[in-house]
Amino acid sequence: MDEEVQQEIDRIFELQRDYRWTAKVSSAAHRRSMLEKLRAGVLRHADRAVEALHADLGKPPGEAQAHAEINNIVDHIDRARKELDSWLTPVDLGPSPDYPGARVRLQYEARGVVLIFGPWNFPFQLALQPLVPAIAAGNTAIVKPNEMCPETSKVTAAIIKEVFDDREVAAIEGGVDVANALLEKPIDHVFFTGSPAVGKVVMAAAAKHLASVTLELGGKCPGIVDGTADLAEVAELVAEGRQYNSGQICLAVDHLWIRQDLRDEFLSSYWAAVDRKHYRDGVFDQSTISRMVDARNSDRVQAYIDDAVARGAVLPRGGRATDGSGNFEPAVLLDVPLDARVMQEEIFGPVLPVLTYRDLAEVTGFLQQGDKPLAMYIFSEDDAFVDTVLRSTSSGGVTVNGWASHWGDSALPFGGVNHSGVGSYHGLFGFKELSHERAILVHSGKDDNGERSAWDGRLIVPPPTVPSDK
C-alpha cells in the first residue's frame, strides 16, 4: 500500500480518536445539522451518483434513483432528524427494585470511532445509509466505499469530503490493502455489509481490539408457496425480486419451493412477468436490468448453472446472454438436486431454482439443515401454514405475501442471524446499534427506615466451598 495512504489513515484515525469525546457530548441540534448537510450533499450530487451507478453496474437510472440508492438515504435521514430528540432521551426505569431510594435509567451514548465498509451491489446507498445512525448516535465515522464500483466510490468520497470535517466523518478510498490497514486500527465499532465469507474476516480482525460489530451479510433466502396464494401475484413479486439489480441483492428470493401440482401454472405467470419487463419483441433488453458487476461473478453464476445441469437439472430458458457481455438473461432451473452448488451457495444473479414439494416437512427439513438466511418469504393465506413455517425455521426477517417489505418498514429492525448477520439497524434500531446502552443507578433520598440508600455489598459472593479429599 502507498505510504501516503497509510499516513492518511493514521492522520484521520488520530483526529477522530481525539474528537470522539467531543462528538459524544454533541447536542441533538448539532447532529441534526450534520444530517441536514448530508441530505443536501446527497441531493446535490444525485445526478452524478446515478451516472456513476450506471457506469459501474449498468443500473437503469429509474431503478437507481427511485428505489435503491438515493431516496432510501434521504428517507433514513428524514426519519432520524424527526425522531432524534426522542432517541436521545434517557429511559427512566423508575425506582430500583433492589436498592430502596435509588433510581435506575438507561442512557444511550456514542460507541466512538465507527468504520463503515460499503458493499459493491448497492455501493452508494449502503455506504451512506449506515452513516445516518452513526451520526445520530454521536459517533465519528470513517467510510470505506467499495473499490469494485470506482465511479460511485469517487462520488461517495466527494460528498463526504465536501460536507464534513475529517474529525467527524471521512472517506478513504482504496482496495483490500486499505481495508486491512483500517482494520488494524483500534476502531470502536465496525459496520460491514457484504458476504458471510468476508464478514468472518472482518469479525476476526475486530476481535483483535474487542471492537463491536454490525455484520449485514446474506444467505439463501427461500420462498415458500402453498395453494392458497394468488399465483399470478406471487410470480410478479418473485420475478421483481429475483431480477432486481440483476439478482445481486441479499434480499432476493434465492430459491422457490412450490407445491408440485402448482409449478407449471406458477412458471407460466413468472415468465409472463419477466417478458413484460425485460424483453422487447421476444429479445432480451439489457437496458432494463443491471449487469453483473464483473467477469468473476458472471463466471461464478455460470458455474452454478453448469454444475446443476450436469447433475440433472433442467434449464428451460435463460442463462448467459449471447452478446458476449458476460451478462445474464433471467433463468430458471428445474429439478435441481439439493446437493448442487446452486442450492448450497448464495446465487447473487438472476437465476431462480424452482423446487417442488408434496409435504411441507420436506421444505422445513431442508432449511433446518442449512445456514439461517437473511430473509424468508411465505406466500399463503393460511395462517396455520404460515405459523408452521415460522415455528419450524429461523431467519433474519420474514415477509408474508410480499417481497422485502420487512426491510422497508421503519418500525422493524433489519438484520440477519448467525451466518446471515450480527446486529440490526434501521430507524430506532440503527441508533441503538450504533450506541452503547449505558446502565445508570443513582442513590438518592432515604429508604422507608429513614436511612440513605447505599450499596449494601450484596454483590459480593463468597467463593464456593471446595470439598476436602481427607
Tab-separated table of N, CA and C in Angstrom, residues 224-375:
chain	number	residue	atom	x	y	z
A	224	ILE	N	-41.566	-19.786	-0.112
A	224	ILE	CA	-42.379	-20.989	0.063
A	224	ILE	C	-43.816	-20.645	-0.298
A	225	VAL	N	-44.386	-21.414	-1.232
A	225	VAL	CA	-45.725	-21.132	-1.745
A	225	VAL	C	-46.641	-22.323	-1.456
A	226	ASP	N	-47.818	-22.033	-0.894
A	226	ASP	CA	-48.809	-23.100	-0.736
A	226	ASP	C	-49.897	-22.923	-1.798
A	227	GLY	N	-51.035	-23.552	-1.637
A	227	GLY	CA	-52.085	-23.488	-2.646
A	227	GLY	C	-53.114	-22.409	-2.426
A	228	THR	N	-52.928	-21.541	-1.432
A	228	THR	CA	-53.951	-20.539	-1.120
A	228	THR	C	-53.625	-19.158	-1.675
A	229	ALA	N	-52.374	-18.921	-2.044
A	229	ALA	CA	-51.981	-17.602	-2.533
A	229	ALA	C	-52.302	-17.462	-4.023
A	230	ASP	N	-52.489	-16.225	-4.473
A	230	ASP	CA	-52.719	-15.938	-5.886
A	230	ASP	C	-51.400	-16.115	-6.634
A	231	LEU	N	-51.313	-17.127	-7.485
A	231	LEU	CA	-50.042	-17.468	-8.123
A	231	LEU	C	-49.537	-16.372	-9.060
A	232	ALA	N	-50.437	-15.673	-9.723
A	232	ALA	CA	-50.002	-14.591	-10.603
A	232	ALA	C	-49.331	-13.475	-9.798
A	233	GLU	N	-49.897	-13.145	-8.644
A	233	GLU	CA	-49.296	-12.123	-7.788
A	233	GLU	C	-47.963	-12.606	-7.225
A	234	VAL	N	-47.902	-13.858	-6.815
A	234	VAL	CA	-46.658	-14.421	-6.296
A	234	VAL	C	-45.577	-14.360	-7.359
A	235	ALA	N	-45.915	-14.762	-8.573
A	235	ALA	CA	-44.944	-14.765	-9.667
A	235	ALA	C	-44.416	-13.363	-9.936
A	236	GLU	N	-45.288	-12.371	-9.893
A	236	GLU	CA	-44.882	-10.979	-10.130
A	236	GLU	C	-43.883	-10.531	-9.062
A	237	LEU	N	-44.183	-10.844	-7.804
A	237	LEU	CA	-43.305	-10.447	-6.700
A	237	LEU	C	-41.949	-11.147	-6.774
A	238	VAL	N	-41.974	-12.446	-7.016
A	238	VAL	CA	-40.727	-13.204	-7.069
A	238	VAL	C	-39.876	-12.747	-8.245
A	239	ALA	N	-40.500	-12.494	-9.386
A	239	ALA	CA	-39.760	-12.036	-10.567
A	239	ALA	C	-39.122	-10.677	-10.321
A	240	GLU	N	-39.858	-9.784	-9.662
A	240	GLU	CA	-39.309	-8.460	-9.356
A	240	GLU	C	-38.067	-8.581	-8.471
A	241	GLY	N	-38.165	-9.379	-7.424
A	241	GLY	CA	-37.034	-9.528	-6.510
A	241	GLY	C	-35.856	-10.256	-7.123
A	242	ARG	N	-36.137	-11.269	-7.928
A	242	ARG	CA	-35.049	-12.077	-8.485
A	242	ARG	C	-34.264	-11.327	-9.553
A	243	GLN	N	-34.930	-10.439	-10.296
A	243	GLN	CA	-34.235	-9.682	-11.348
A	243	GLN	C	-33.730	-8.320	-10.869
A	244	TYR	N	-34.185	-7.887	-9.703
A	244	TYR	CA	-33.784	-6.569	-9.193
A	244	TYR	C	-32.266	-6.518	-9.050
A	245	ASN	N	-31.647	-5.511	-9.651
A	245	ASN	CA	-30.188	-5.380	-9.625
A	245	ASN	C	-29.517	-6.632	-10.201
A	246	SER	N	-30.183	-7.248	-11.174
A	246	SER	CA	-29.701	-8.487	-11.797
A	246	SER	C	-29.518	-9.594	-10.760
A	247	GLY	N	-30.383	-9.585	-9.741
A	247	GLY	CA	-30.320	-10.617	-8.713
A	247	GLY	C	-29.210	-10.425	-7.716
A	248	GLN	N	-28.436	-9.352	-7.849
A	248	GLN	CA	-27.305	-9.098	-6.949
A	248	GLN	C	-27.784	-8.323	-5.726
A	249	ILE	N	-28.611	-8.995	-4.945
A	249	ILE	CA	-29.193	-8.383	-3.759
A	249	ILE	C	-29.432	-9.483	-2.727
A	250	CYS	N	-29.057	-9.213	-1.511
A	250	CYS	CA	-29.129	-10.234	-0.472
A	250	CYS	C	-30.563	-10.585	-0.093
A	251	LEU	N	-31.534	-9.769	-0.510
A	251	LEU	CA	-32.929	-10.000	-0.140
A	251	LEU	C	-33.731	-10.692	-1.242
A	252	ALA	N	-33.110	-11.024	-2.365
A	252	ALA	CA	-33.835	-11.695	-3.438
A	252	ALA	C	-34.286	-13.085	-2.992
A	253	VAL	N	-35.391	-13.568	-3.594
A	253	VAL	CA	-35.780	-14.962	-3.383
A	253	VAL	C	-34.719	-15.816	-4.053
A	254	ASP	N	-33.925	-16.501	-3.260
A	254	ASP	CA	-32.793	-17.265	-3.788
A	254	ASP	C	-33.254	-18.570	-4.429
A	255	HIS	N	-34.256	-19.197	-3.874
A	255	HIS	CA	-34.841	-20.406	-4.445
A	255	HIS	C	-36.283	-20.508	-3.959
A	256	LEU	N	-37.134	-21.073	-4.790
A	256	LEU	CA	-38.564	-21.094	-4.509
A	256	LEU	C	-39.058	-22.529	-4.386
A	257	TRP	N	-39.811	-22.772	-3.329
A	257	TRP	CA	-40.471	-24.060	-3.109
A	257	TRP	C	-41.963	-23.882	-3.363
A	258	ILE	N	-42.537	-24.765	-4.187
A	258	ILE	CA	-43.954	-24.659	-4.514
A	258	ILE	C	-44.562	-26.055	-4.595
A	259	ARG	N	-45.820	-26.164	-4.246
A	259	ARG	CA	-46.491	-27.454	-4.315
A	259	ARG	C	-46.397	-28.013	-5.736
A	260	GLN	N	-46.137	-29.281	-5.839
A	260	GLN	CA	-45.817	-29.896	-7.121
A	260	GLN	C	-46.881	-29.633	-8.186
A	261	ASP	N	-48.142	-29.697	-7.811
A	261	ASP	CA	-49.206	-29.536	-8.795
A	261	ASP	C	-49.392	-28.095	-9.253
A	262	LEU	N	-48.686	-27.152	-8.638
A	262	LEU	CA	-48.832	-25.740	-8.995
A	262	LEU	C	-47.650	-25.192	-9.794
A	263	ARG	N	-46.612	-25.999	-9.981
A	263	ARG	CA	-45.373	-25.498	-10.570
A	263	ARG	C	-45.583	-24.897	-11.960
A	264	ASP	N	-46.242	-25.624	-12.839
A	264	ASP	CA	-46.359	-25.175	-14.222
A	264	ASP	C	-47.183	-23.896	-14.325
A	265	GLU	N	-48.233	-23.794	-13.517
A	265	GLU	CA	-49.039	-22.569	-13.515
A	265	GLU	C	-48.209	-21.387	-13.041
A	266	PHE	N	-47.406	-21.608	-11.996
A	266	PHE	CA	-46.531	-20.547	-11.496
A	266	PHE	C	-45.537	-20.118	-12.567
A	267	LEU	N	-44.886	-21.084	-13.226
A	267	LEU	CA	-43.874	-20.759	-14.232
A	267	LEU	C	-44.465	-19.953	-15.378
A	268	SER	N	-45.670	-20.267	-15.772
A	268	SER	CA	-46.317	-19.505	-16.841
A	268	SER	C	-46.463	-18.036	-16.443
A	269	SER	N	-46.903	-17.799	-15.230
A	269	SER	CA	-47.058	-16.421	-14.754
A	269	SER	C	-45.706	-15.753	-14.540
A	270	TYR	N	-44.722	-16.514	-14.082
A	270	TYR	CA	-43.387	-15.963	-13.839
A	270	TYR	C	-42.779	-15.454	-15.137
A	271	TRP	N	-42.817	-16.276	-16.176
A	271	TRP	CA	-42.221	-15.868	-17.443
A	271	TRP	C	-43.001	-14.719	-18.074
A	272	ALA	N	-44.286	-14.680	-17.859
A	272	ALA	CA	-45.075	-13.550	-18.365
A	272	ALA	C	-44.609	-12.246	-17.705
A	273	ALA	N	-44.342	-12.299	-16.403
A	273	ALA	CA	-43.866	-11.108	-15.689
A	273	ALA	C	-42.481	-10.698	-16.170
A	274	VAL	N	-41.601	-11.673	-16.367
A	274	VAL	CA	-40.247	-11.373	-16.849
A	274	VAL	C	-40.296	-10.793	-18.260
A	275	ASP	N	-41.097	-11.390	-19.115
A	275	ASP	CA	-41.174	-10.935	-20.505
A	275	ASP	C	-41.680	-9.495	-20.598
A	276	ARG	N	-42.659	-9.155	-19.784
A	276	ARG	CA	-43.208	-7.801	-19.825
A	276	ARG	C	-42.153	-6.753	-19.504
A	277	LYS	N	-41.283	-7.066	-18.571
A	277	LYS	CA	-40.336	-6.057	-18.100
A	277	LYS	C	-38.997	-6.081	-18.824
A	278	HIS	N	-38.551	-7.254	-19.257
A	278	HIS	CA	-37.162	-7.361	-19.722
A	278	HIS	C	-36.998	-7.808	-21.171
A	279	TYR	N	-38.087	-8.025	-21.881
A	279	TYR	CA	-37.985	-8.455	-23.283
A	279	TYR	C	-38.780	-7.519	-24.178
A	280	ARG	N	-38.253	-7.262	-25.377
A	280	ARG	CA	-38.918	-6.452	-26.379
A	280	ARG	C	-39.026	-7.273	-27.662
A	281	ASP	N	-40.248	-7.605	-28.040
A	281	ASP	CA	-40.478	-8.447	-29.228
A	281	ASP	C	-39.701	-9.751	-29.133
A	282	GLY	N	-39.686	-10.318	-27.930
A	282	GLY	CA	-39.040	-11.601	-27.722
A	282	GLY	C	-37.535	-11.555	-27.566
A	283	VAL	N	-36.957	-10.361	-27.577
A	283	VAL	CA	-35.497	-10.210	-27.464
A	283	VAL	C	-35.165	-9.559	-26.126
A	284	PHE	N	-34.210	-10.131	-25.415
A	284	PHE	CA	-33.797	-9.620	-24.112
A	284	PHE	C	-33.248	-8.207	-24.249
A	285	ASP	N	-33.751	-7.287	-23.430
A	285	ASP	CA	-33.326	-5.890	-23.439
A	285	ASP	C	-32.453	-5.640	-22.214
A	286	GLN	N	-31.140	-5.641	-22.415
A	286	GLN	CA	-30.187	-5.497	-21.313
A	286	GLN	C	-30.359	-4.171	-20.571
A	287	SER	N	-30.889	-3.153	-21.255
A	287	SER	CA	-31.013	-1.836	-20.617
A	287	SER	C	-32.032	-1.820	-19.494
A	288	THR	N	-32.848	-2.866	-19.392
A	288	THR	CA	-33.884	-2.913	-18.359
A	288	THR	C	-33.393	-3.518	-17.051
A	289	ILE	N	-32.138	-3.936	-17.013
A	289	ILE	CA	-31.649	-4.653	-15.842
A	289	ILE	C	-30.175	-4.314	-15.628
A	290	SER	N	-29.739	-4.295	-14.396
A	290	SER	CA	-28.318	-4.071	-14.115
A	290	SER	C	-27.496	-5.212	-14.698
A	291	ARG	N	-26.218	-4.947	-14.903
A	291	ARG	CA	-25.348	-6.013	-15.391
A	291	ARG	C	-24.603	-6.648	-14.219
A	292	MET	N	-24.037	-7.807	-14.456
A	292	MET	CA	-23.192	-8.447	-13.454
A	292	MET	C	-21.988	-7.552	-13.192
A	293	VAL	N	-21.547	-7.484	-11.964
A	293	VAL	CA	-20.553	-6.484	-11.580
A	293	VAL	C	-19.215	-6.688	-12.271
A	294	ASP	N	-18.826	-7.958	-12.500
A	294	ASP	CA	-17.566	-8.213	-13.194
A	294	ASP	C	-17.570	-9.638	-13.742
A	295	ALA	N	-16.528	-9.962	-14.502
A	295	ALA	CA	-16.439	-11.276	-15.148
A	295	ALA	C	-16.360	-12.399	-14.127
A	296	ARG	N	-15.706	-12.153	-13.012
A	296	ARG	CA	-15.569	-13.210	-11.999
A	296	ARG	C	-16.932	-13.640	-11.480
A	297	ASN	N	-17.790	-12.664	-11.200
A	297	ASN	CA	-19.124	-13.004	-10.702
A	297	ASN	C	-20.006	-13.588	-11.795
A	298	SER	N	-19.828	-13.114	-13.012
A	298	SER	CA	-20.558	-13.700	-14.128
A	298	SER	C	-20.174	-15.169	-14.312
A	299	ASP	N	-18.873	-15.435	-14.253
A	299	ASP	CA	-18.396	-16.819	-14.386
A	299	ASP	C	-18.869	-17.688	-13.225
A	300	ARG	N	-18.953	-17.094	-12.044
A	300	ARG	CA	-19.409	-17.844	-10.865
A	300	ARG	C	-20.850	-18.314	-11.046
A	301	VAL	N	-21.717	-17.424	-11.502
A	301	VAL	CA	-23.115	-17.801	-11.716
A	301	VAL	C	-23.222	-18.829	-12.837
A	302	GLN	N	-22.440	-18.654	-13.901
A	302	GLN	CA	-22.456	-19.639	-14.981
A	302	GLN	C	-22.041	-21.013	-14.463
A	303	ALA	N	-21.059	-21.034	-13.569
A	303	ALA	CA	-20.603	-22.312	-13.000
A	303	ALA	C	-21.711	-22.980	-12.193
A	304	TYR	N	-22.533	-22.193	-11.497
A	304	TYR	CA	-23.670	-22.767	-10.769
A	304	TYR	C	-24.636	-23.450	-11.741
A	305	ILE	N	-24.931	-22.771	-12.848
A	305	ILE	CA	-25.851	-23.337	-13.833
A	305	ILE	C	-25.265	-24.618	-14.430
A	306	ASP	N	-24.003	-24.564	-14.839
A	306	ASP	CA	-23.365	-25.724	-15.468
A	306	ASP	C	-23.339	-26.912	-14.517
A	307	ASP	N	-23.019	-26.654	-13.258
A	307	ASP	CA	-22.967	-27.733	-12.270
A	307	ASP	C	-24.339	-28.357	-12.076
A	308	ALA	N	-25.376	-27.522	-11.978
A	308	ALA	CA	-26.736	-28.039	-11.777
A	308	ALA	C	-27.192	-28.874	-12.969
A	309	VAL	N	-26.949	-28.378	-14.171
A	309	VAL	CA	-27.353	-29.111	-15.370
A	309	VAL	C	-26.597	-30.428	-15.473
A	310	ALA	N	-25.310	-30.404	-15.142
A	310	ALA	CA	-24.513	-31.639	-15.179
A	310	ALA	C	-25.044	-32.672	-14.195
A	311	ARG	N	-25.703	-32.208	-13.133
A	311	ARG	CA	-26.260	-33.118	-12.122
A	311	ARG	C	-27.701	-33.520	-12.433
A	312	GLY	N	-28.223	-33.049	-13.566
A	312	GLY	CA	-29.555	-33.474	-13.965
A	312	GLY	C	-30.619	-32.400	-13.938
A	313	ALA	N	-30.292	-31.175	-13.544
A	313	ALA	CA	-31.269	-30.092	-13.540
A	313	ALA	C	-31.622	-29.699	-14.968
A	314	VAL	N	-32.787	-29.085	-15.120
A	314	VAL	CA	-33.270	-28.651	-16.433
A	314	VAL	C	-33.239	-27.125	-16.492
A	315	LEU	N	-32.674	-26.588	-17.583
A	315	LEU	CA	-32.633	-25.146	-17.824
A	315	LEU	C	-33.544	-24.853	-19.019
A	316	PRO	N	-34.846	-24.586	-18.770
A	316	PRO	CA	-35.785	-24.448	-19.882
A	316	PRO	C	-35.544	-23.225	-20.753
A	317	ARG	N	-35.038	-22.147	-20.161
A	317	ARG	CA	-34.698	-20.949	-20.944
A	317	ARG	C	-33.878	-20.016	-20.070
A	318	GLY	N	-33.202	-19.080	-20.721
A	318	GLY	CA	-32.411	-18.099	-19.986
A	318	GLY	C	-30.989	-18.569	-19.772
A	319	GLY	N	-30.252	-17.775	-19.015
A	319	GLY	CA	-28.849	-18.074	-18.790
A	319	GLY	C	-27.995	-16.978	-19.371
A	320	ARG	N	-26.755	-17.276	-19.674
A	320	ARG	CA	-25.819	-16.252	-20.145
A	320	ARG	C	-26.337	-15.601	-21.435
A	321	ALA	N	-26.229	-14.295	-21.511
A	321	ALA	CA	-26.648	-13.585	-22.710
A	321	ALA	C	-25.731	-13.943	-23.880
A	322	THR	N	-26.234	-13.818	-25.074
A	322	THR	CA	-25.489	-14.243	-26.264
A	322	THR	C	-24.669	-13.122	-26.887
A	323	ASP	N	-24.665	-11.932	-26.287
A	323	ASP	CA	-23.955	-10.803	-26.909
A	323	ASP	C	-22.505	-10.703	-26.486
A	324	GLY	N	-22.020	-11.688	-25.722
A	324	GLY	CA	-20.624	-11.695	-25.301
A	324	GLY	C	-20.315	-10.768	-24.155
A	325	SER	N	-21.338	-10.179	-23.550
A	325	SER	CA	-21.116	-9.205	-22.480
A	325	SER	C	-20.810	-9.855	-21.140
A	326	GLY	N	-21.118	-11.153	-21.008
A	326	GLY	CA	-20.970	-11.797	-19.707
A	326	GLY	C	-22.155	-11.599	-18.813
A	327	ASN	N	-23.166	-10.869	-19.287
A	327	ASN	CA	-24.376	-10.661	-18.501
A	327	ASN	C	-25.335	-11.823	-18.699
A	328	PHE	N	-26.368	-11.859	-17.859
A	328	PHE	CA	-27.275	-12.988	-17.865
A	328	PHE	C	-28.695	-12.577	-18.190
A	329	GLU	N	-29.314	-13.343	-19.041
A	329	GLU	CA	-30.758	-13.270	-19.160
A	329	GLU	C	-31.356	-13.962	-17.939
A	330	PRO	N	-32.545	-13.547	-17.516
A	330	PRO	CA	-33.207	-14.256	-16.412
A	330	PRO	C	-33.329	-15.745	-16.732
A	331	ALA	N	-33.090	-16.570	-15.734
A	331	ALA	CA	-33.098	-18.017	-15.938
A	331	ALA	C	-33.846	-18.713	-14.810
A	332	VAL	N	-34.367	-19.891	-15.125
A	332	VAL	CA	-34.998	-20.768	-14.149
A	332	VAL	C	-34.352	-22.135	-14.251
A	333	LEU	N	-34.114	-22.762	-13.114
A	333	LEU	CA	-33.626	-24.137	-13.068
A	333	LEU	C	-34.691	-25.017	-12.423
A	334	LEU	N	-34.976	-26.153	-13.043
A	334	LEU	CA	-35.968	-27.092	-12.527
A	334	LEU	C	-35.304	-28.412	-12.175
A	335	ASP	N	-35.951	-29.167	-11.297
A	335	ASP	CA	-35.474	-30.495	-10.905
A	335	ASP	C	-34.016	-30.447	-10.439
A	336	VAL	N	-33.714	-29.464	-9.612
A	336	VAL	CA	-32.331	-29.270	-9.158
A	336	VAL	C	-32.018	-30.196	-7.985
A	337	PRO	N	-30.954	-31.000	-8.080
A	337	PRO	CA	-30.555	-31.814	-6.924
A	337	PRO	C	-30.178	-30.906	-5.753
A	338	LEU	N	-30.529	-31.297	-4.560
A	338	LEU	CA	-30.301	-30.443	-3.399
A	338	LEU	C	-28.836	-30.296	-3.037
A	339	ASP	N	-27.976	-31.185	-3.576
A	339	ASP	CA	-26.555	-31.055	-3.298
A	339	ASP	C	-25.822	-30.267	-4.378
A	340	ALA	N	-26.533	-29.727	-5.362
A	340	ALA	CA	-25.906	-28.890	-6.387
A	340	ALA	C	-25.399	-27.597	-5.759
A	341	ARG	N	-24.367	-27.019	-6.347
A	341	ARG	CA	-23.772	-25.794	-5.787
A	341	ARG	C	-24.785	-24.658	-5.719
A	342	VAL	N	-25.693	-24.608	-6.708
A	342	VAL	CA	-26.668	-23.529	-6.741
A	342	VAL	C	-27.650	-23.609	-5.574
A	343	MET	N	-27.714	-24.783	-4.921
A	343	MET	CA	-28.547	-24.949	-3.742
A	343	MET	C	-27.749	-24.872	-2.440
A	344	GLN	N	-26.458	-24.694	-2.552
A	344	GLN	CA	-25.606	-24.633	-1.366
A	344	GLN	C	-24.990	-23.262	-1.150
A	345	GLU	N	-24.880	-22.467	-2.209
A	345	GLU	CA	-24.221	-21.163	-2.136
A	345	GLU	C	-25.185	-20.069	-2.602
A	346	GLU	N	-25.058	-18.879	-2.010
A	346	GLU	CA	-25.910	-17.762	-2.406
A	346	GLU	C	-25.676	-17.438	-3.882
A	347	ILE	N	-26.725	-17.322	-4.667
A	347	ILE	CA	-26.594	-17.211	-6.122
A	347	ILE	C	-26.108	-15.832	-6.542
A	348	PHE	N	-26.749	-14.787	-6.077
A	348	PHE	CA	-26.393	-13.406	-6.430
A	348	PHE	C	-26.362	-13.213	-7.943
A	349	GLY	N	-27.403	-13.645	-8.606
A	349	GLY	CA	-27.579	-13.488	-10.040
A	349	GLY	C	-29.027	-13.771	-10.383
A	350	PRO	N	-29.463	-13.478	-11.624
A	350	PRO	CA	-30.884	-13.593	-11.985
A	350	PRO	C	-31.307	-15.018	-12.337
A	351	VAL	N	-30.961	-15.951	-11.486
A	351	VAL	CA	-31.253	-17.365	-11.709
A	351	VAL	C	-32.125	-17.866	-10.554
A	352	LEU	N	-33.259	-18.493	-10.876
A	352	LEU	CA	-34.186	-18.951	-9.849
A	352	LEU	C	-34.373	-20.464	-9.920
A	353	PRO	N	-33.845	-21.221	-8.971
A	353	PRO	CA	-34.202	-22.635	-8.862
A	353	PRO	C	-35.633	-22.754	-8.328
A	354	VAL	N	-36.463	-23.510	-9.024
A	354	VAL	CA	-37.843	-23.754	-8.581
A	354	VAL	C	-37.950	-25.220	-8.204
A	355	LEU	N	-38.242	-25.468	-6.928
A	355	LEU	CA	-38.321	-26.830	-6.413
A	355	LEU	C	-39.752	-27.138	-5.998
A	356	THR	N	-40.108	-28.394	-6.006
A	356	THR	CA	-41.473	-28.778	-5.654
A	356	THR	C	-41.487	-29.638	-4.399
A	357	TYR	N	-42.638	-29.645	-3.747
A	357	TYR	CA	-42.798	-30.474	-2.543
A	357	TYR	C	-44.215	-31.013	-2.483
A	358	ARG	N	-44.374	-32.119	-1.815
A	358	ARG	CA	-45.701	-32.669	-1.527
A	358	ARG	C	-46.093	-32.396	-0.078
A	359	ASP	N	-45.079	-32.455	0.801
A	359	ASP	CA	-45.281	-32.268	2.240
A	359	ASP	C	-44.378	-31.124	2.694
A	360	LEU	N	-44.938	-30.182	3.440
A	360	LEU	CA	-44.153	-29.036	3.904
A	360	LEU	C	-42.929	-29.469	4.694
A	361	ALA	N	-42.977	-30.612	5.330
A	361	ALA	CA	-41.830	-31.103	6.102
A	361	ALA	C	-40.608	-31.300	5.221
A	362	GLU	N	-40.795	-31.561	3.925
A	362	GLU	CA	-39.661	-31.672	3.008
A	362	GLU	C	-38.906	-30.345	2.942
A	363	VAL	N	-39.656	-29.263	2.919
A	363	VAL	CA	-39.058	-27.939	2.821
A	363	VAL	C	-38.379	-27.549	4.126
A	364	THR	N	-39.120	-27.637	5.223
A	364	THR	CA	-38.560	-27.217	6.507
A	364	THR	C	-37.388	-28.104	6.908
A	365	GLY	N	-37.430	-29.379	6.550
A	365	GLY	CA	-36.309	-30.263	6.849
A	365	GLY	C	-35.049	-29.825	6.132
A	366	PHE	N	-35.182	-29.443	4.862
A	366	PHE	CA	-34.026	-28.952	4.103
A	366	PHE	C	-33.493	-27.654	4.705
A	367	LEU	N	-34.389	-26.734	5.031
A	367	LEU	CA	-33.963	-25.439	5.567
A	367	LEU	C	-33.302	-25.582	6.928
A	368	GLN	N	-33.748	-26.526	7.722
A	368	GLN	CA	-33.147	-26.734	9.045
A	368	GLN	C	-31.718	-27.231	8.954
A	369	GLN	N	-31.364	-27.852	7.848
A	369	GLN	CA	-30.011	-28.374	7.682
A	369	GLN	C	-29.022	-27.312	7.213
A	370	GLY	N	-29.526	-26.182	6.726
A	370	GLY	CA	-28.650	-25.148	6.193
A	370	GLY	C	-28.452	-23.998	7.155
A	371	ASP	N	-27.708	-22.995	6.693
A	371	ASP	CA	-27.490	-21.790	7.488
A	371	ASP	C	-28.762	-20.943	7.511
A	372	LYS	N	-28.922	-20.171	8.562
A	372	LYS	CA	-30.107	-19.314	8.692
A	372	LYS	C	-29.990	-18.141	7.711
A	373	PRO	N	-30.987	-17.958	6.844
A	373	PRO	CA	-30.900	-16.906	5.827
A	373	PRO	C	-31.234	-15.524	6.376
A	374	LEU	N	-30.927	-14.521	5.561
A	374	LEU	CA	-31.236	-13.146	5.937
A	374	LEU	C	-32.738	-12.893	5.921
A	375	ALA	N	-33.434	-13.506	4.960
A	375	ALA	CA	-34.870	-13.285	4.829
A	375	ALA	C	-35.561	-14.569	4.414
